[in-house]
Coordinates of C-alpha atoms in Angstrom, one line a residue:
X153 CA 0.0 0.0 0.0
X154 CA 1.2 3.6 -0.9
X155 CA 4.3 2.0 -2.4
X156 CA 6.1 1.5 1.0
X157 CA 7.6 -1.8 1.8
X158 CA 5.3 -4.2 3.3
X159 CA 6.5 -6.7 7.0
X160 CA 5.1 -9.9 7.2
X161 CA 5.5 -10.9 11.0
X162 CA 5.1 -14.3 12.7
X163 CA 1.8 -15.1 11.0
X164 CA 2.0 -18.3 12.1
X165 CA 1.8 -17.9 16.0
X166 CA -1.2 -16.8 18.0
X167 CA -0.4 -15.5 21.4
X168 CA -3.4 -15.0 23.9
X169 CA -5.6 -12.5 23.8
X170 CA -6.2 -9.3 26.5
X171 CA -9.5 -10.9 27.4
X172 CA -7.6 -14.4 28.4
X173 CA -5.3 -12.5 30.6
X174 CA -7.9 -10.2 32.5
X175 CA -9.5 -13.5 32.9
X176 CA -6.7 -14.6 34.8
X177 CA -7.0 -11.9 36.4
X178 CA -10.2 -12.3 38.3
X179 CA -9.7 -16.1 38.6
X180 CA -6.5 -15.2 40.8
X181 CA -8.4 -12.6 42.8
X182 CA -11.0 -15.6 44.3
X183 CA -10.6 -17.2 47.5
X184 CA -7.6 -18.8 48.0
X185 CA -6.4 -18.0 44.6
X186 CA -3.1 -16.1 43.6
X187 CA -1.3 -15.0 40.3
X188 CA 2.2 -15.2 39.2
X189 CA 4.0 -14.4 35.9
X190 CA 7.5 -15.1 35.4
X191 CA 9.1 -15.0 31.9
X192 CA 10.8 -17.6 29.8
X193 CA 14.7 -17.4 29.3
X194 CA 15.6 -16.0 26.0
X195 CA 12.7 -18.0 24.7
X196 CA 12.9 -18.7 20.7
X197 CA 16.4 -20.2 21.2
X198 CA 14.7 -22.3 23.8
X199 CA 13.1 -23.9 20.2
X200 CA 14.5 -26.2 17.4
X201 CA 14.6 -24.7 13.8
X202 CA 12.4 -26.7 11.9
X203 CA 11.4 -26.7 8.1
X204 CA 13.9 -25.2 5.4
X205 CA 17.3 -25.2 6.3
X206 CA 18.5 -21.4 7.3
X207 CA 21.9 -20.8 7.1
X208 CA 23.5 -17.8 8.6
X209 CA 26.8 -16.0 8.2
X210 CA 28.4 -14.9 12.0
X211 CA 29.6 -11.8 12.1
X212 CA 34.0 -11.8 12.7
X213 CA 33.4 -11.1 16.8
X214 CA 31.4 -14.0 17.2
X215 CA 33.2 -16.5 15.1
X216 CA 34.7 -19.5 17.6
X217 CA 38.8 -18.8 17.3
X218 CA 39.1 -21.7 16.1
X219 CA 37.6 -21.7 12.6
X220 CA 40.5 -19.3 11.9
X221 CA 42.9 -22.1 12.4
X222 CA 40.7 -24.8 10.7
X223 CA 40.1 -22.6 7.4
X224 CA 42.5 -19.7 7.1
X225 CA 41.3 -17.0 4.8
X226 CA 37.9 -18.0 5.0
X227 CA 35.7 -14.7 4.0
X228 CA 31.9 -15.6 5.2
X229 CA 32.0 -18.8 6.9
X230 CA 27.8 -19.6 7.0
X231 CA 26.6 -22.3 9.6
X232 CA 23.3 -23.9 9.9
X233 CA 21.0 -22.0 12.0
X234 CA 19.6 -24.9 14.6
X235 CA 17.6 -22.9 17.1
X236 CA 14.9 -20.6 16.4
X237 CA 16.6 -16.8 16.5
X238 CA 14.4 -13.5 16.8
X239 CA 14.1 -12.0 13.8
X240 CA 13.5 -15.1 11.7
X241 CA 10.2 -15.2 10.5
X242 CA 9.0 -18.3 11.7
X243 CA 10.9 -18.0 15.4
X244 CA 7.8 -17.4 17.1
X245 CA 5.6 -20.1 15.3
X246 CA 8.6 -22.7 16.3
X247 CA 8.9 -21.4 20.1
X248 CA 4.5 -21.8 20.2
X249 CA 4.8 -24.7 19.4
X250 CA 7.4 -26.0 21.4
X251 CA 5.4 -24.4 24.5
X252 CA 2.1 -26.1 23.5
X253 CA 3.7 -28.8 23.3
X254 CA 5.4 -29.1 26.5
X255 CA 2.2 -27.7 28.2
X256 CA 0.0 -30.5 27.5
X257 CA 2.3 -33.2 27.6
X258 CA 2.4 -31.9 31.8
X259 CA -1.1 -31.8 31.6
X260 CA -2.3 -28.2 31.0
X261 CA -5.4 -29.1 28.6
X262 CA -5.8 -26.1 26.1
X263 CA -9.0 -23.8 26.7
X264 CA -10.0 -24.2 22.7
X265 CA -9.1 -22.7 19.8
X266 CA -11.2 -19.5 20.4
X267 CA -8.6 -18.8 23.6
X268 CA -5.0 -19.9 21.8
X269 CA -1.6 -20.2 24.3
X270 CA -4.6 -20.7 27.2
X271 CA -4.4 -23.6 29.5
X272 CA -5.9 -25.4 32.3
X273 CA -4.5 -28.1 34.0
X274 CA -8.2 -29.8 35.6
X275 CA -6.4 -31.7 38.9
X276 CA -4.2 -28.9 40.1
X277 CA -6.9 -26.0 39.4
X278 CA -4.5 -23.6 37.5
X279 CA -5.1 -21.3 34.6
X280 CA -2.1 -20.9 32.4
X281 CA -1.6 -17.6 29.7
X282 CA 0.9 -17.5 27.4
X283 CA 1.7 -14.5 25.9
X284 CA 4.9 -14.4 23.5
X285 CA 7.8 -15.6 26.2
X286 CA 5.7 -14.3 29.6
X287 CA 4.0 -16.8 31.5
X288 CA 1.0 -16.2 33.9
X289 CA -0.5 -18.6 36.4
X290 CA -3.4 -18.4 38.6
X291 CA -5.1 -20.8 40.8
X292 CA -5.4 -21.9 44.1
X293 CA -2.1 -21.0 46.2
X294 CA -0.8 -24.8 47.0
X295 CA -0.9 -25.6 43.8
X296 CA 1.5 -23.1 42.2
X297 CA 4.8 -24.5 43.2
X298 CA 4.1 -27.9 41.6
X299 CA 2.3 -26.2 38.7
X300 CA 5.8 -23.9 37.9
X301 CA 7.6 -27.7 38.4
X302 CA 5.5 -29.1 35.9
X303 CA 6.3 -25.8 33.4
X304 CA 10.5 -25.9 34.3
X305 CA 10.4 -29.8 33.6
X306 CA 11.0 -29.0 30.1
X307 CA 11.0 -25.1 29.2
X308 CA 13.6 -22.5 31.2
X309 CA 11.6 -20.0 32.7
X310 CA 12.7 -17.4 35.8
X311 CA 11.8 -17.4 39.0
X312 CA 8.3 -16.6 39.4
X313 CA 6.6 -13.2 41.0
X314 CA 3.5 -12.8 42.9
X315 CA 0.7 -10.1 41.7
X316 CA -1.6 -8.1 44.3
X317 CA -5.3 -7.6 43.3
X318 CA -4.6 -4.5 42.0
X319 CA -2.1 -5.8 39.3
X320 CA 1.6 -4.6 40.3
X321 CA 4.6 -7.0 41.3

């Protein structure tokens, strides 16, 4: 449109919506219920590259010294890219998946496909959200220790932080 260059961004990945978060919200503000977010550790690399082989050229600085010896006078060494790297266009699609994945093989049951990156997991009573690499939990206070145990079994996230009812940290 109007002859300016046009960015296609992740349109493969569907974070979760506003509405799924303030719904988190109120579920952690009932009795005996509590909310925490924590956020996942440099989260697309967390992610296998999958599909068409990427290759990418490292920059001189970040080039292991020892491809130097190996291939002296090499001018753009390229290596295949094996995790999923911000910027690449399907990074995002790769690291949803990887979550979803991981989410319901600890049993956190997705809420449908009209709430995507929303789970519940039915024996513990906790409502996962999933927004991008930020993580929010709510549900009944015992049950968040085991429910973040569940989560670090196979996806590095950091420590967790409580919310008050009226939103802040």
């Amino acid at each position: 449109q109007n002859y300016d260059a046009a960015m296609f961004q992740d349109l493969g990945s569907a974070p979760a919506t506003m509405e799924a978060a303030k719904i988190a919200d109120f579920y952690g503000c009932t009795p005996g219920n509590v909310i925490e977010v924590a956020d996942a550790e440099q989260a697309y690399v967390q992610a296998e590259m999958k599909g068409t082989p990427t290759w990418v050229c490292l920059p001189p600085e970040e080039r292991p010294p020892w491809w130097e010896k190996r291939w002296p006078g090499m001018k753009r060494p390229v290596c295949r890219l094996k995790r999923a790297l911000y910027g690449h266009p399907d990074a995002g699609s790769f690291w949803e998946q990887k979550v979803d994945d991981h989410c319901q093989s600890v049993g956190f049951v997705p809420v449908g496909p009209e709430w995507p990156s929303c789970y519940f997991h039915k024996s513990l009573g906790l409502y996962l959200v999933v927004y991008v690499d930020d993580f929010k939990l709510a549900g009944p206070k015992n049950s968040m220790k085991k429910g973040w145990a569940l989560l670090r079994q196979g996806l590095s996230i950091e420590a967790e932080n409580g919310i008050d009812s009226e939103g802040s940290h």
